[in-house]
Short mmCIF file of C-alpha atoms in Angstrom, two decimals:
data_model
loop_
_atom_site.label_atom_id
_atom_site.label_comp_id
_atom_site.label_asym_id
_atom_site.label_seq_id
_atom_site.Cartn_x
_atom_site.Cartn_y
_atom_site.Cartn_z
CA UNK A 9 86.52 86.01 133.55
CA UNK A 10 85.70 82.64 135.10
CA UNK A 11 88.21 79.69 133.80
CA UNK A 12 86.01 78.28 132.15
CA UNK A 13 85.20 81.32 130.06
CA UNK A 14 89.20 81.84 129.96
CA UNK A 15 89.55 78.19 128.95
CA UNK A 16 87.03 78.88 125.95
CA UNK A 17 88.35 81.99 124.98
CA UNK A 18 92.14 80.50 124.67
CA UNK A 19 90.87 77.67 122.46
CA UNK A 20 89.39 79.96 120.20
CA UNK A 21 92.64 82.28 120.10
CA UNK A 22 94.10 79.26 119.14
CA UNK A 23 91.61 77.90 116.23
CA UNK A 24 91.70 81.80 114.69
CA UNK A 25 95.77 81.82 114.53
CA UNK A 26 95.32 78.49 113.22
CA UNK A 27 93.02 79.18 110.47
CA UNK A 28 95.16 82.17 109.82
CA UNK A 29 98.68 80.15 109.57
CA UNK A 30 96.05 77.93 107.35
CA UNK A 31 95.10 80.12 104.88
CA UNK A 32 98.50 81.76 104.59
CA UNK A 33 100.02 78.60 103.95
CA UNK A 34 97.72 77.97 101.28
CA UNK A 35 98.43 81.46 100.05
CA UNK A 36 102.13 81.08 100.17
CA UNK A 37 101.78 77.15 98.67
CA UNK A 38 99.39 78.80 95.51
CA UNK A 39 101.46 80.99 94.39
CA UNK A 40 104.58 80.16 94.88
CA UNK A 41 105.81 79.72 91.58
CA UNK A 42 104.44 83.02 90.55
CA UNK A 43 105.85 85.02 92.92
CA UNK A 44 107.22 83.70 96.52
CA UNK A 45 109.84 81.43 94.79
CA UNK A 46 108.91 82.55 91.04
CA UNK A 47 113.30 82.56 90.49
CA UNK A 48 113.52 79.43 91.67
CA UNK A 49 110.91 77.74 89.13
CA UNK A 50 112.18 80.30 86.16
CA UNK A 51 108.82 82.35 86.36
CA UNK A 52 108.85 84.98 83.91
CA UNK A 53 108.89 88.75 85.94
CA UNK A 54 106.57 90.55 86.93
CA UNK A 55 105.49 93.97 86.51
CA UNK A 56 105.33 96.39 89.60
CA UNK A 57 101.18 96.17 89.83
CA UNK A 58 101.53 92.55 90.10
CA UNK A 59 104.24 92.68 92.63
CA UNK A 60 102.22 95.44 94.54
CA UNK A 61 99.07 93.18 94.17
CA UNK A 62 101.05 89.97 95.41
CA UNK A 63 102.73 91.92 98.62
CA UNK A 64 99.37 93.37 99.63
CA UNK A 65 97.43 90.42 99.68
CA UNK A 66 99.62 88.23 101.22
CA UNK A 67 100.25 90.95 103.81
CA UNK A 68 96.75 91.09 104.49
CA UNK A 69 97.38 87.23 106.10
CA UNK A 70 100.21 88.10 108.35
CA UNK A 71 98.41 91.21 109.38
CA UNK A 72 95.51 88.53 109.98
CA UNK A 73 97.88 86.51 112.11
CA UNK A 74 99.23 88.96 114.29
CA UNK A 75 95.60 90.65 114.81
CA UNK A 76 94.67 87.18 116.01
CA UNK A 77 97.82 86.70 118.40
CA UNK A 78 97.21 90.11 119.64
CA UNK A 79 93.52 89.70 120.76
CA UNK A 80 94.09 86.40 122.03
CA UNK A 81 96.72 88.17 124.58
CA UNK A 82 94.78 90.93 125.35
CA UNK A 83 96.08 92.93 123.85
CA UNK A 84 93.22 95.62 122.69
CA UNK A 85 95.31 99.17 121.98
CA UNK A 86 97.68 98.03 119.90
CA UNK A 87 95.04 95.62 118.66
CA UNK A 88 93.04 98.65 117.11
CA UNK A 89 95.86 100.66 116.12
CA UNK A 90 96.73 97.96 113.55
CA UNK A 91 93.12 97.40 112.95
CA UNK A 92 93.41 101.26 111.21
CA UNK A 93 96.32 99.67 109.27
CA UNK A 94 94.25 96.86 108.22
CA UNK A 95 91.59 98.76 106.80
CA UNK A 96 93.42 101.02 104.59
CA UNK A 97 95.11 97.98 103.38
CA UNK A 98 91.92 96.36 102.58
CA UNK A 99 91.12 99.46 100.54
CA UNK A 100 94.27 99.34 98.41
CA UNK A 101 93.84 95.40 97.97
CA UNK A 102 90.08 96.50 96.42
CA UNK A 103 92.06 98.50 94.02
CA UNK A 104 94.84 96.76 93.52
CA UNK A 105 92.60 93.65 93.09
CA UNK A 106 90.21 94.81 90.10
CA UNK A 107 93.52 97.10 87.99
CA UNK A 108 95.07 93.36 88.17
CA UNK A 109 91.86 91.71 86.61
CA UNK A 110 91.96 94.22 84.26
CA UNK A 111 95.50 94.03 83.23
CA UNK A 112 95.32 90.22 82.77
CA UNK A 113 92.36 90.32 80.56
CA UNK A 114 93.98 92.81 78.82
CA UNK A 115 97.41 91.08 78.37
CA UNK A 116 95.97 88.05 77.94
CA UNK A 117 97.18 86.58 81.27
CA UNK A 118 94.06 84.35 81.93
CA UNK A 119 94.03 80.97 82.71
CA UNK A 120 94.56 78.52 79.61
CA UNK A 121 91.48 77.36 78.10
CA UNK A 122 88.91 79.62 79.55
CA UNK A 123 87.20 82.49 77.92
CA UNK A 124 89.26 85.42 79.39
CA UNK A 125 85.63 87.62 79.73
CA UNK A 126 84.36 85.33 81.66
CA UNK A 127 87.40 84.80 83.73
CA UNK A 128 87.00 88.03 84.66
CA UNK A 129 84.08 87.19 86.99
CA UNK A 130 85.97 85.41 89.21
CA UNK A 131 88.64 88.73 91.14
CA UNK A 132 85.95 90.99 90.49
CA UNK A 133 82.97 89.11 92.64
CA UNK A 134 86.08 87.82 94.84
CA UNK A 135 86.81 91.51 95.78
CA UNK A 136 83.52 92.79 95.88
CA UNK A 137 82.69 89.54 98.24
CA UNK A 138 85.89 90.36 100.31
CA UNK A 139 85.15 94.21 100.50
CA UNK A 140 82.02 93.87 101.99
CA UNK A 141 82.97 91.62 104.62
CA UNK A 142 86.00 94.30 105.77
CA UNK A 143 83.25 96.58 105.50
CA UNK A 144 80.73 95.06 107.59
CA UNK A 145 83.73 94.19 109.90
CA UNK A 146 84.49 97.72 110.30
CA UNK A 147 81.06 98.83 111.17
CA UNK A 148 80.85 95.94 113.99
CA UNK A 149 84.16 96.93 115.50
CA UNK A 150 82.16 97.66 118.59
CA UNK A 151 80.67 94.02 118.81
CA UNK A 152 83.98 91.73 118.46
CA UNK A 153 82.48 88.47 118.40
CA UNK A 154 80.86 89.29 114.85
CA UNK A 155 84.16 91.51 114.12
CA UNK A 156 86.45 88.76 114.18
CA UNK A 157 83.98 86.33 112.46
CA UNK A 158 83.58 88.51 109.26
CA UNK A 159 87.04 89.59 109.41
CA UNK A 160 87.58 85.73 108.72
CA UNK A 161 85.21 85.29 106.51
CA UNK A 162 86.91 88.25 104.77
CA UNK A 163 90.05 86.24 104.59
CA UNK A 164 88.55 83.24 103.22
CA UNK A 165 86.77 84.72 100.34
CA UNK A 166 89.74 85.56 98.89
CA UNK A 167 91.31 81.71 99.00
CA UNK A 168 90.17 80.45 95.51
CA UNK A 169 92.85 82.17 93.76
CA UNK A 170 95.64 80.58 95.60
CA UNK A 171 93.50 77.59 95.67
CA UNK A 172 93.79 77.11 92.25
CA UNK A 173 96.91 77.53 91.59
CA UNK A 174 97.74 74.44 93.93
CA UNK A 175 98.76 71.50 91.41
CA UNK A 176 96.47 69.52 90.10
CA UNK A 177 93.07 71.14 91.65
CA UNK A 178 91.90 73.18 88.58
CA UNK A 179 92.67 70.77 86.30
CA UNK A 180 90.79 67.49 88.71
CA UNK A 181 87.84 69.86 88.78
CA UNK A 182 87.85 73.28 87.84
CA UNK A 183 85.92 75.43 89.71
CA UNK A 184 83.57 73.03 91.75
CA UNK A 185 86.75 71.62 93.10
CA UNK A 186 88.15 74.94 94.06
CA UNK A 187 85.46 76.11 95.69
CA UNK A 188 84.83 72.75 97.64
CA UNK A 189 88.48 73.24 99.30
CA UNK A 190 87.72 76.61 99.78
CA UNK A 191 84.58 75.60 101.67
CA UNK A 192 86.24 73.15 104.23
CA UNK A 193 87.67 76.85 106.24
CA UNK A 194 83.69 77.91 106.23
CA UNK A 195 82.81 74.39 107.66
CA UNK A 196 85.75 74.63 109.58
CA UNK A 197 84.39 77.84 111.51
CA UNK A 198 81.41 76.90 111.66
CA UNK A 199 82.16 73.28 113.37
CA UNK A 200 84.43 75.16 115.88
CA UNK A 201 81.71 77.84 116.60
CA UNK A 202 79.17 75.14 117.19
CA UNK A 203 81.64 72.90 119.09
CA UNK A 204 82.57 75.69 121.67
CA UNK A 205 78.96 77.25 121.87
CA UNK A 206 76.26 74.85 121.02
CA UNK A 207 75.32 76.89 118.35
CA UNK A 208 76.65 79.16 115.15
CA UNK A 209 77.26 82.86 115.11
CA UNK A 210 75.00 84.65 112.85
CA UNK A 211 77.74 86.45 111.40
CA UNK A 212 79.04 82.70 109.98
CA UNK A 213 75.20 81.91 109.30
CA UNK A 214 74.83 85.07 106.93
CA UNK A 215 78.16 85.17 105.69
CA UNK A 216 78.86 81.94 104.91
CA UNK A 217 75.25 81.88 103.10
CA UNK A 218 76.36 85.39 100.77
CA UNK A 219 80.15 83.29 100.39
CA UNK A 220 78.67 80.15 99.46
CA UNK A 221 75.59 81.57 96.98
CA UNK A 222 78.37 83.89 95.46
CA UNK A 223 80.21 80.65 93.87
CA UNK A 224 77.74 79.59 91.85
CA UNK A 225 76.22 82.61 90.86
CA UNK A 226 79.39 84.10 89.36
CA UNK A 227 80.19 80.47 87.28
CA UNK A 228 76.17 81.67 85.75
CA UNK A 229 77.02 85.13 85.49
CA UNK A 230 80.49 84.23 83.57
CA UNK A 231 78.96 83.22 80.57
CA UNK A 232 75.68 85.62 80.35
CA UNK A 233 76.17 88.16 77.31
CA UNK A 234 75.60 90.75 79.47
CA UNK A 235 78.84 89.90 81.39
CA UNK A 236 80.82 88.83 78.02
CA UNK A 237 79.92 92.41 76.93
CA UNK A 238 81.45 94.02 79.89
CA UNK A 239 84.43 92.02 79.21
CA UNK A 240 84.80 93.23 75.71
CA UNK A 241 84.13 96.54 76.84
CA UNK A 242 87.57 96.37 79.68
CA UNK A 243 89.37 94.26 77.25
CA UNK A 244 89.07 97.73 74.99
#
């Protein structure tokens, strides 16, 4: 490796841990009083799903981290042998991530004036979204440079929950404004990707097209009747 290439390859080991301390700062910011520090802001318990669902998901960010730290030292082996790890996590998070939706539609643990059907929308396109990212990921293991990319873009998919939950966001702007923070880590990527190659992966060109159609598209789908009658129908 020339040091040039070196030189390149070290910045971007850098900008990947850095997104990933990011986003698990934003994690651990989100939902802090829920669950990180929930006894210190007198948060009511929670029930064992929710505690599984919390510790998987915000596992999935360290494990992001150190996947990061490990490929930017070289270190391949032990690289993969967590990537294994990773993968059956991201299958439990799927699972874990839709019984949770379910549970608080069904307890009525949805946020405060919005129709809990349609809330509904929002885990279950962010873990289909997420899935198939960690999918495609998998499948490109071979080709790293798009492995690492969607294995990002995997990561930030799942940032509007905790994004929410910051103060003051959902209430300044609901949605839209959610989203918008969630899309300054796309354009994030995408600026480094351009900056360091003079052009953008196609992984960030396709993905961040399927991450940034998918917002709208589930704030329509929320309030179809279609959709409200599949929320009637988990509600039970």
């Amino acid at each position: 490796m020339t040091s040039i290439a070196a030189l390149q390859a070290s910045k971007e080991g850098f900008f990947y841990r850095g997104m990933a301390l990011a986003m698990g700062l934003t994690v651990f910011a989100g939902f802090a009083p829920s669950f990180f520090l929930k006894n210190f802001f007198g948060a009511a318990p929670l029930s064992p799903l929710l505690h599984a669902h919390g510790l998987a998901f915000s596992s999935w960010y360290a494990l992001f981290f150190t996947q990061a730290w490990l490929a930017g030292r070289g270190e391949v082996a032990l690289h993969k042998k967590l990537g294994v790890a990773g993968a059956a996590l991201a299958a439990a998070m799927v699972v874990l991530g839709v019984t949770a939706g379910v549970f608080a539609i069904r307890t009525n643990h949805t946020p405060p004036g919005l129709d809990p059907r349609s809330f509904l929308v929002l885990p279950f396109f962010g873990i289909t979204i997420f899935a198939g990212f960690v999918a495609a990921a998998v499948l490109l293991r071979g080709r790293p440079e798009a492995h690492k990319r969607l294995m990002l873009l995997a990561s930030v998919a799942m940032l509007d929950a905790p994004i929410a939950r910051l103060p003051g966001v959902f209430a300044a702007g609901g949605p839209l404004a959610t989203f918008g923070l969630q899309d300054l880590f796309l354009l994030a990527a995408v600026l480094c990707d351009y900056r360091a190659r003079g052009r953008v992966h196609p992984a960030y060109l396709w993905g961040g097209l399927v991450l940034l159609l998918a917002q709208p598209l589930r704030i329509i789908v929320a309030g179809t009747p279609w959709w409200l009658a599949f929320g009637d129908w988990v509600k039970g």
